[in-house]
Amino acid sequence: MTDLVTFGETMLRLTPPRGRRLEQVTEFDVAVGGAESNVAVAAAQFEHDVRWLSRLPDSPLGRRVSTELRRHGVEPAVDWTTGGRVGTYYLERGGKPRGANVVYDRDRSAFDSVAVEDLPVDRLSGAKMFHTSGITPGLSDATAAATEHLLETAVDAGVRTSFDLNYRSKIWDPDAARETIEPLLSFVDVLFAPERDAATVLGLEAEAPTQANRLANTYDVETVVVTRGTDGVVCRHDGETFEQPIYETDTLDPVGTGDAFVGGFLATRLDGADCGDALAYAAATAALKRTIEGDMALVSPKEVEAVVESGGVDISR
Amino acid sequence: MTDLVTFGETMLRLTPPRGRRLEQVTEFDVAVGGAESNVAVAAAQFEHDVRWLSRLPDSPLGRRVSTELRRHGVEPAVDWTTGGRVGTYYLERGGKPRGANVVYDRDRSAFDSVAVEDLPVDRLSGAKMFHTSGITPGLSDATAAATEHLLETAVDAGVRTSFDLNYRSKIWDPDAARETIEPLLSFVDVLFAPERDAATVLGLEAEAPTQANRLANTYDVETVVVTRGTDGVVCRHDGETFEQPIYETDTLDPVGTGDAFVGGFLATRLDGADCGDALAYAAATAALKRTIEGDMALVSPKEVEAVVESGGVDISR
Amino acid sequence: MTDLVTFGETMLRLTPPRGRRLEQVTEFDVAVGGAESNVAVAAAQFEHDVRWLSRLPDSPLGRRVSTELRRHGVEPAVDWTTGGRVGTYYLERGGKPRGANVVYDRDRSAFDSVAVEDLPVDRLSGAKMFHTSGITPGLSDATAAATEHLLETAVDAGVRTSFDLNYRSKIWDPDAARETIEPLLSFVDVLFAPERDAATVLGLEAEAPTQANRLANTYDVETVVVTRGTDGVVCRHDGETFEQPIYETDTLDPVGTGDAFVGGFLATRLDGADCGDALAYAAATAALKRTIEGDMALVSPKEVEAVVESGGVDISR
Amino acid sequence: MTDLVTFGETMLRLTPPRGRRLEQVTEFDVAVGGAESNVAVAAAQFEHDVRWLSRLPDSPLGRRVSTELRRHGVEPAVDWTTGGRVGTYYLERGGKPRGANVVYDRDRSAFDSVAVEDLPVDRLSGAKMFHTSGITPGLSDATAAATEHLLETAVDAGVRTSFDLNYRSKIWDPDAARETIEPLLSFVDVLFAPERDAATVLGLEAEAPTQANRLANTYDVETVVVTRGTDGVVCRHDGETFEQPIYETDTLDPVGTGDAFVGGFLATRLDGADCGDALAYAAATAALKRTIEGDMALVSPKEVEAVVESGGVDISR
Amino acid sequence: MTDLVTFGETMLRLTPPRGRRLEQVTEFDVAVGGAESNVAVAAAQFEHDVRWLSRLPDSPLGRRVSTELRRHGVEPAVDWTTGGRVGTYYLERGGKPRGANVVYDRDRSAFDSVAVEDLPVDRLSGAKMFHTSGITPGLSDATAAATEHLLETAVDAGVRTSFDLNYRSKIWDPDAARETIEPLLSFVDVLFAPERDAATVLGLEAEAPTQANRLANTYDVETVVVTRGTDGVVCRHDGETFEQPIYETDTLDPVGTGDAFVGGFLATRLDGADCGDALAYAAATAALKRTIEGDMALVSPKEVEAVVESGGVDISR
Amino acid sequence: MTDLVTFGETMLRLTPPRGRRLEQVTEFDVAVGGAESNVAVAAAQFEHDVRWLSRLPDSPLGRRVSTELRRHGVEPAVDWTTGGRVGTYYLERGGKPRGANVVYDRDRSAFDSVAVEDLPVDRLSGAKMFHTSGITPGLSDATAAATEHLLETAVDAGVRTSFDLNYRSKIWDPDAARETIEPLLSFVDVLFAPERDAATVLGLEAEAPTQANRLANTYDVETVVVTRGTDGVVCRHDGETFEQPIYETDTLDPVGTGDAFVGGFLATRLDGADCGDALAYAAATAALKRTIEGDMALVSPKEVEAVVESGGVDISR
């Protein structure tokens, strides 16, 4: 039985060597990443049965994406197309005083024209949890429609739903985002929202605990997790508030930290843990992710547990 | 004073290591290539003043393309845009019994919307020669219009014109190609045509010498070069026919062989050589190109001359 | 439903760069290979449902092996152990006048202690075909016993069986091989035998067609394929003899050629083709494998078909 | 019109991978660096028209140097020679408690025999600014003579002059440096001096602000910038004193930091900014340089501006 | 004359690129390491005549190990065998909050069956010092017997002896270690003991100075050095106590830090220095090691001296 | 006891990746090569005790050269200097129709000022054989004097002498070479001469057998080997003529083929073989060298023997 189904676009990620600019690059590291498949991979590391719904061209590059996910334990459920491209993003690593620079080349990707009727959505029924993020409805009218349709389908089928606000200013502006996302929140059981996005997109200018509380009440969401970068997270669940600091890390690659958190949280909740424990495991998964190259949290449950138990102190073996 | 101006799209070229499939690639070699800039680079190696007209997004990837050309001696004359993408092509090397596989990802590139009025075409007036190829008008209505416009402008300005038929079945079908290209030929002084393309696109089912003759007569082209792969080339110029065999090579990377030939021919003609000598230098430039990774003929005039003089025998130093 | 189940050890493959000796190596390319999983991967490329039965330590290196197979479309059915090691082999590439050099470091691997009762053999029942090779029973008493047990189980369950003689002089001597393998042949429906091995191990000093005939008669095997390197193969099936030459190749990595052949043959037979067609597809799969780095035939059915149809002539696209 | 002309030697830079010693190196990263061409490249990033005067052998290695500069927007004005070598330096990266180790192999380079009469110095007339550094006159008698000649020529032609003290103990001793450099200072409009070099070479044992003041007065230099490593810089201009702290960085490659500073300062001054703004942009250019591999500040004006505006706080995008 | 002989197993070390997991590795850096040969290499950098006694298979991989040591100035004195394997270890680098992960694959190595009678032990007589560590007797009964035999032989021959406690929980448990190691200590003149190991293995739960004192008295060891990681070391020699802090480092690869310390200490003592100076040079050697990739301290005496003299402040040149 | 002493300069060899031009190189493979140390390494592979006399700067790069030779079994006997540079050569690989291009940067190397009185020439007395080549006296007056001195010393000490004519047109012209080399030949017992060099330098325009005969008679040389590239070699020894064809190879790197031949010949002769056998082993060593990257013949006696015994047929294992 499927534990988790995620829905979203996954891209090729092309990364120059550290310290090289895109203007001069002579070699790319090739990886695969997308918010929702990153969540899927993280959850799959906890030995859950995880599927990922998407749309890709039936080409070597399309297969490059899907086989990587399969390798890491996620079952791709793909609408294979004869045309369209694979979205690509270029990641130029940063370093104080410049941040990393992401250059998207994802327009006109096969995913932009996704249609629920062509997806193998039978995979959804019977699942325990459905997850997607605010990136997905921001890509095109078609992806917005599909997102709503799938959330609705999930709710109707008794599948619990999870949503990560994930606002990207390179995709749309706050008003457009709010208009599209707000109606979706009524379908959501677990909501992840970066503190800044909650303010920018949903107009919630407040401290994280207040944000969490208001999000829970305004949109009637059972579990709300507000993330605050290095300041840790606040969670509101069933009238109770939880706080979780981050674990200290030697950061090698920060991309995908938030997705690792979501994947760790959902996986632990699916295992029956309460929110407090799930937040700790989520934070540990996220901390470990930052020590690993690529978007994906290639960690083992044992490693995550060791971080939680040691409080994040360096574990020499 | 400018010797040669070429016009066309130049793309990022992403190549997996030899023997690796795109489905499994973890690293790309990054290079830059496009038929007309390949010609420009080859000609620039002969110390001609060469410019390349094109359109690119003003982004790190756009600059990746233009700075590579500048490095190799070609002056980029670019209409820099704020949107659009850089065309990309993936090159999976082959080996008997499979050929190399080129996967284009060039749709919706900045070049597709090129408009002559935004190009720095003042670069054209005063030039000795203008060159483009059959790929360029095949990309979009806008590129077709610009190609015609530039050819016309060149003729009006007394600039000699060169055109490589360069039919690509992944871009359009033979009928569409013929319809667009045939009217352009009236503007052309030097025409390069692969034997097979002359048949497929222009309906000239004949031996190469006959093709050359008919092309020269039908379209009133002063110099026609029909290329026949390993069988060498036939040239019809001013009522005279020249033949040139290829030089034997250890082929490392065949991409750009034809462009190297064109660049070597035009450069030598610009130096005042007759067609016979120009063909020899062109064939030598093409042979050397095949020993070099990437689309570009990074050769020296001395090396080209040495091949011509030795008849292509291995030159140990 | 499962189309094919294979059984055998799969190793890490560590390869120095071309032209470097193991004595001086500073970097290894890491891949995964094993005769039976190579067959599995080749068959999976034809979109068959393929499983691979084996035993591995539950360690990062064990997972390195299994996830690579999953990536390439094979479902691993593994008895995960807490101890034991992953077999390793070092491949030093050759070049006339020295051949490639394989250094095995596979003693005491987890697979050496395989026991059928711990394998998820339920995967076998309902399958259409079972395959293993002569390497497997040669590794240890336990692997010999398991091989026999699984062949017997397959026959009892109505699963057709395939066996590749695959004699390795670094594992055992011909007498030991014959003693162990001969009794197994009574369970075999499809037998692959290199001409030389048939002579060395089974004492069949004869021409390939005679060998094929005798193997079919002596051991009552329905389909016998005798392979002769560059001289092509001879097949005896149901009283009929087929011959298939090899396709010419630019060889980059010959390791796994035979396994690609077997995988291509079994896949095509599972699709219902007759032996003649299956041999052609098998030979094409093998030829393509030689242009690809690593043990595995990462090819597409379309590519295989193109080779068969063109007769192996270089296919430029 | 040319904005800036710089004069100096540029070398091949060969760098082993991080953490490897030269004694054991099996691979070098190849780059190009020289104090004055580093300044030129930094200034060219601000879209100034920049030329670099030098002398190189007409060989593949000589062209390796010049084409890299052209790529990054600097126009090489080179006296090409038939003999002589390209100076080379080996950079072994350090890490506390050992610093980086630079091994020079620049003796007898083509540049050592530079003669002004063979340089394309017409490039100088009409330029707005000329820059060189204390390394250049330290290389040979010929380079010392050429340095003086060019400074004099610049002053005569009304070109403003800039000089970086840049003392290198591996080239000469303080007394020799003082004897050669002091007479040059009368030609200088903008002087950059590391605090320590001002003391060692010019005998100015004092705090940086005092040094700046005295340098301005003693040598009648309009603008003096004294740099103090992590303690920031002090500038004396037209009777006014400016201070500028450094921006915090994650340092990947510190080589060329000072040159990036000079290039950023000159470029900003050429744009008409006052010294205070120029120092901020210079410090930001230097900070960004440290995050980039190689000697050159491959930055964009937008990135520099962002650092200045954010005060150097990490800018996530 | 030989200054130092060390005895122990040396392994291949296979390391994925930083930030990659063993589960996904596609390339290994290949190096060579073993506690006692690491000590030998460190001592050899100080221009001592150093030999290393061991047992290896006469294979390319065995030679890969021995030639690397010879390259770095250590003379291998090896019992070459026709069978057995080379021990291997996989090093997955860590980063807070996970430590580095070492996966041993050293079972059944040729060294496990070492026998003193087959070793070229004549190399021992006439040496000034013999060194081994607690890893060696922990590998097998044969290695334990050989360790004891060699220590005894050294003492009988008037060779001073050195021993590093070096407890490895992946090899044996504390009780087994104590039972084997305790009797060996009566042969030891110089003992190195990590504070934690002294407690775990020898039951000395006390502060380091107390431990050092007790170890010296209980086992009648002339020189005892107790190491405390970042807290520095305590040494008890001839009734006197010395303390040495560590030098601050930018750590790139911590593996072999302790061995570098031992090598630096023994080399300096062999040069006639007192314990205080030897500790400083040992700590400096260890600090430099951490900036270098691989197990070995590839440093020069000059670099070590510079660290000691500067007190570890970054030395820019 | 020393079997062979060779004398000559050894350089760093910097090689761009295959198919890349020096003009564009971003990474060099670093190796070590020199005619006489190549001979030394080849001979050392046959388990002879081999020393190499030379002069190097006492720098990381000097040690890079010497430690590489020690690694491969040659004992460096070096006059370490405080100044001077390490000779360097750049190797751009070729491919029909251009040959490989070697760019020397060896002027003013430490070796150029070699003086016999500073060399550890005691290593020579007691040796069985001394070898050097025609490159060495061609580098400077000092190297010419040292070559003569050492040959004389060897003869006086009863050490047999070997000399490879090895004419390099990039070092000197034929007349200068003849003037210097001819007088040396009176000291020579074994002479290797490429057919073309014998003509160019010594004026012997004749077929190889005639050349061999005349060289033996004119200069009273006991053993003369004339090499003819792919046409094999002719040897004149003691009035007898031997011929040896080459073994067919897949050539990866031809540099050092001749040195491998000499090393194989001398090693086999030192083992007591007659000239016929020595030629076969020499040719096999040379053939194997061509399959290996770098200047050195990293082969095993077993591999060489296998080539001789199989007649060079590909040996699959």
CSV table of C-alpha atoms in Angstrom, one decimal, chain A residues 11-221:
chain,number,residue,atom,x,y,z
A,11,MET,CA,14.2,19.2,-13.2
A,12,LEU,CA,17.7,18.5,-14.3
A,13,ARG,CA,20.1,20.4,-12.1
A,14,LEU,CA,23.3,21.5,-13.7
A,15,THR,CA,26.0,22.8,-11.3
A,16,PRO,CA,29.4,24.2,-12.1
A,17,PRO,CA,32.3,23.3,-9.8
A,18,ARG,CA,32.5,25.3,-6.6
A,19,GLY,CA,33.9,28.8,-7.2
A,20,ARG,CA,33.3,28.8,-11.0
A,21,ARG,CA,30.9,31.2,-12.7
A,22,LEU,CA,28.4,30.1,-15.3
A,23,GLU,CA,30.0,32.5,-17.7
A,24,GLN,CA,33.1,30.3,-17.7
A,25,VAL,CA,31.9,26.9,-16.9
A,26,THR,CA,33.4,24.0,-18.8
A,27,GLU,CA,31.8,21.2,-16.9
A,28,PHE,CA,28.5,20.6,-15.1
A,29,ASP,CA,27.6,18.1,-12.4
A,30,VAL,CA,24.3,16.7,-13.4
A,31,ALA,CA,21.7,15.9,-10.8
A,32,VAL,CA,17.9,15.9,-10.5
A,33,GLY,CA,15.7,18.0,-8.2
A,34,GLY,CA,12.3,19.2,-7.6
A,35,ALA,CA,10.6,20.2,-4.4
A,36,GLU,CA,8.0,17.5,-4.4
A,37,SER,CA,10.3,14.7,-5.5
A,38,ASN,CA,12.8,15.8,-3.0
A,39,VAL,CA,10.1,15.3,-0.3
A,40,ALA,CA,9.4,11.9,-1.8
A,41,VAL,CA,13.0,10.8,-1.7
A,42,ALA,CA,13.4,12.0,1.9
A,43,ALA,CA,10.3,10.0,2.9
A,44,ALA,CA,11.4,7.0,1.0
A,45,GLN,CA,14.7,6.8,3.0
A,46,PHE,CA,12.5,6.0,6.0
A,47,GLU,CA,11.3,2.9,4.1
A,48,HIS,CA,7.9,4.2,3.2
A,49,ASP,CA,6.2,3.3,-0.1
A,50,VAL,CA,6.4,6.5,-2.0
A,51,ARG,CA,5.2,7.5,-5.4
A,52,TRP,CA,5.7,10.6,-7.4
A,53,LEU,CA,3.2,11.9,-10.0
A,54,SER,CA,4.5,13.9,-12.9
A,55,ARG,CA,4.8,14.5,-16.6
A,56,LEU,CA,8.0,14.0,-18.6
A,57,PRO,CA,9.0,13.7,-22.2
A,58,ASP,CA,9.8,10.1,-23.2
A,59,SER,CA,13.4,11.0,-24.0
A,60,PRO,CA,16.8,10.1,-22.6
A,61,LEU,CA,16.6,13.3,-20.4
A,62,GLY,CA,13.1,12.4,-19.2
A,63,ARG,CA,14.3,9.0,-18.2
A,64,ARG,CA,17.4,10.6,-16.6
A,65,VAL,CA,15.0,12.2,-14.2
A,66,SER,CA,12.7,9.2,-13.5
A,67,THR,CA,15.4,6.6,-13.1
A,68,GLU,CA,17.2,8.7,-10.5
A,69,LEU,CA,14.1,8.8,-8.4
A,70,ARG,CA,13.5,5.1,-8.8
A,71,ARG,CA,17.1,4.5,-7.7
A,72,HIS,CA,16.4,6.3,-4.5
A,73,GLY,CA,13.4,4.3,-3.7
A,74,VAL,CA,10.6,6.4,-5.2
A,75,GLU,CA,8.2,4.9,-7.7
A,76,PRO,CA,7.7,7.3,-10.6
A,77,ALA,CA,4.1,7.5,-11.9
A,78,VAL,CA,4.7,9.5,-15.0
A,79,ASP,CA,2.6,10.7,-17.9
A,80,TRP,CA,5.1,10.2,-20.7
A,81,THR,CA,4.8,12.6,-23.6
A,82,THR,CA,6.2,12.6,-27.1
A,83,GLY,CA,7.0,16.3,-27.0
A,84,GLY,CA,7.9,19.0,-24.6
A,85,ARG,CA,11.2,19.5,-22.7
A,86,VAL,CA,12.6,18.6,-19.4
A,87,GLY,CA,12.8,21.6,-17.1
A,88,THR,CA,16.4,22.6,-16.2
A,89,TYR,CA,17.9,24.7,-13.6
A,90,TYR,CA,21.5,26.0,-13.2
A,91,LEU,CA,22.8,26.3,-9.7
A,92,GLU,CA,25.8,28.5,-9.2
A,93,ARG,CA,27.0,28.0,-5.7
A,94,GLY,CA,27.6,31.1,-3.6
A,95,GLY,CA,29.5,32.0,-0.5
A,96,LYS,CA,29.3,35.1,1.6
A,97,PRO,CA,28.9,37.9,0.4
A,98,ARG,CA,27.0,36.5,-2.6
A,99,GLY,CA,24.3,33.8,-2.2
A,100,ALA,CA,23.8,30.9,-4.5
A,101,ASN,CA,22.4,31.9,-7.9
A,102,VAL,CA,19.6,29.8,-9.4
A,103,VAL,CA,18.9,30.2,-13.1
A,104,TYR,CA,15.7,28.5,-14.2
A,105,ASP,CA,15.3,27.2,-17.7
A,106,ARG,CA,11.9,25.5,-17.1
A,107,ASP,CA,9.5,27.3,-19.4
A,108,ARG,CA,7.6,25.2,-21.8
A,109,SER,CA,8.5,22.0,-20.0
A,110,ALA,CA,6.3,18.9,-20.5
A,111,PHE,CA,5.1,19.4,-17.0
A,112,ASP,CA,3.6,22.8,-17.8
A,113,SER,CA,0.9,21.1,-19.8
A,114,VAL,CA,0.0,18.4,-17.3
A,115,ALA,CA,-3.6,17.2,-17.2
A,116,VAL,CA,-5.0,15.1,-14.5
A,117,GLU,CA,-6.9,12.9,-16.9
A,118,ASP,CA,-3.6,11.7,-18.4
A,119,LEU,CA,-1.9,11.0,-15.0
A,120,PRO,CA,-1.9,7.6,-13.5
A,121,VAL,CA,-4.0,9.0,-10.6
A,122,ASP,CA,-5.3,5.6,-9.6
A,123,ARG,CA,-2.0,5.6,-7.6
A,124,LEU,CA,-3.6,8.2,-5.3
A,125,SER,CA,-6.5,6.2,-4.1
A,126,GLY,CA,-5.5,4.1,-1.2
A,127,ALA,CA,-2.6,6.3,-0.3
A,128,LYS,CA,-2.2,7.6,3.2
A,129,MET,CA,-0.9,11.0,2.3
A,130,PHE,CA,-0.7,13.4,-0.7
A,131,HIS,CA,1.8,16.2,-0.9
A,132,THR,CA,2.5,19.1,-3.2
A,133,SER,CA,3.9,22.6,-2.9
A,134,GLY,CA,3.1,26.2,-3.9
A,135,ILE,CA,5.6,25.9,-6.8
A,136,THR,CA,3.4,23.5,-8.7
A,137,PRO,CA,0.3,25.7,-9.2
A,138,GLY,CA,2.5,28.6,-10.1
A,139,LEU,CA,3.9,27.1,-13.2
A,140,SER,CA,1.0,27.4,-15.6
A,141,ASP,CA,-2.8,27.4,-15.7
A,142,ALA,CA,-2.7,23.7,-16.4
A,143,THR,CA,-0.6,23.0,-13.4
A,144,ALA,CA,-2.8,25.1,-11.2
A,145,ALA,CA,-5.9,23.3,-12.3
A,146,ALA,CA,-4.2,19.9,-11.8
A,147,THR,CA,-3.1,20.9,-8.3
A,148,GLU,CA,-6.6,21.8,-7.3
A,149,HIS,CA,-8.1,18.7,-8.9
A,150,LEU,CA,-5.6,16.4,-7.2
A,151,LEU,CA,-6.1,18.0,-3.8
A,152,GLU,CA,-9.8,17.7,-4.2
A,153,THR,CA,-9.5,14.1,-5.3
A,154,ALA,CA,-7.3,13.3,-2.3
A,155,VAL,CA,-9.8,14.8,0.1
A,156,ASP,CA,-12.6,12.9,-1.5
A,157,ALA,CA,-10.7,9.7,-1.3
A,158,GLY,CA,-9.9,10.1,2.4
A,159,VAL,CA,-6.2,10.7,1.7
A,160,ARG,CA,-4.7,13.2,4.1
A,161,THR,CA,-3.1,16.2,2.3
A,162,SER,CA,0.1,18.2,2.8
A,163,PHE,CA,1.1,21.4,1.2
A,164,ASP,CA,4.3,23.5,1.4
A,165,LEU,CA,3.7,27.2,0.7
A,166,ASN,CA,7.2,27.5,-1.1
A,167,TYR,CA,6.8,30.9,-2.6
A,168,ARG,CA,9.2,31.5,-5.5
A,169,SER,CA,9.5,35.1,-6.7
A,170,LYS,CA,11.1,34.0,-10.0
A,171,ILE,CA,7.8,32.2,-10.9
A,172,TRP,CA,5.1,34.7,-9.9
A,173,ASP,CA,4.3,37.7,-7.8
A,174,PRO,CA,2.7,37.5,-4.3
A,175,ASP,CA,-0.7,38.6,-5.5
A,176,ALA,CA,-0.9,36.0,-8.2
A,177,ALA,CA,0.4,33.4,-5.7
A,178,ARG,CA,-2.2,34.3,-3.1
A,179,GLU,CA,-5.1,34.3,-5.5
A,180,THR,CA,-4.2,30.8,-6.6
A,181,ILE,CA,-3.0,29.3,-3.4
A,182,GLU,CA,-5.5,30.6,-0.9
A,183,PRO,CA,-8.5,28.5,-2.3
A,184,LEU,CA,-6.3,25.4,-2.1
A,185,LEU,CA,-5.7,25.7,1.6
A,186,SER,CA,-9.2,24.5,2.4
A,187,PHE,CA,-8.1,21.1,1.1
A,188,VAL,CA,-5.0,21.0,3.3
A,189,ASP,CA,-4.4,19.0,6.5
A,190,VAL,CA,-0.7,19.7,7.0
A,191,LEU,CA,0.7,23.1,5.9
A,192,PHE,CA,4.4,24.1,5.8
A,193,ALA,CA,5.0,27.8,5.5
A,194,PRO,CA,8.2,29.8,5.7
A,195,GLU,CA,7.7,32.7,8.0
A,196,ARG,CA,8.6,35.2,5.3
A,197,ASP,CA,6.3,33.6,2.7
A,198,ALA,CA,3.4,33.6,5.1
A,199,ALA,CA,3.9,37.4,5.4
A,200,THR,CA,4.5,38.1,1.7
A,201,VAL,CA,1.9,35.8,0.1
A,202,LEU,CA,-0.8,35.5,2.8
A,203,GLY,CA,-0.3,38.9,4.4
A,204,LEU,CA,0.4,37.5,7.8
A,205,GLU,CA,2.8,40.0,9.3
A,206,ALA,CA,3.4,38.5,12.7
A,207,GLU,CA,5.7,36.3,14.8
A,208,ALA,CA,5.9,32.7,13.8
A,209,PRO,CA,3.8,31.3,16.7
A,210,THR,CA,1.1,33.8,15.9
A,211,GLN,CA,1.3,33.0,12.2
A,212,ALA,CA,1.0,29.3,12.9
A,213,ASN,CA,-2.0,29.9,15.1
A,214,ARG,CA,-3.7,32.1,12.5
A,215,LEU,CA,-3.0,29.8,9.6
A,216,ALA,CA,-4.5,26.9,11.6
A,217,ASN,CA,-7.6,28.9,12.4
A,218,THR,CA,-8.1,30.9,9.2
A,219,TYR,CA,-7.8,28.0,6.9
A,220,ASP,CA,-8.8,25.3,9.3
A,221,VAL,CA,-5.6,23.4,8.9
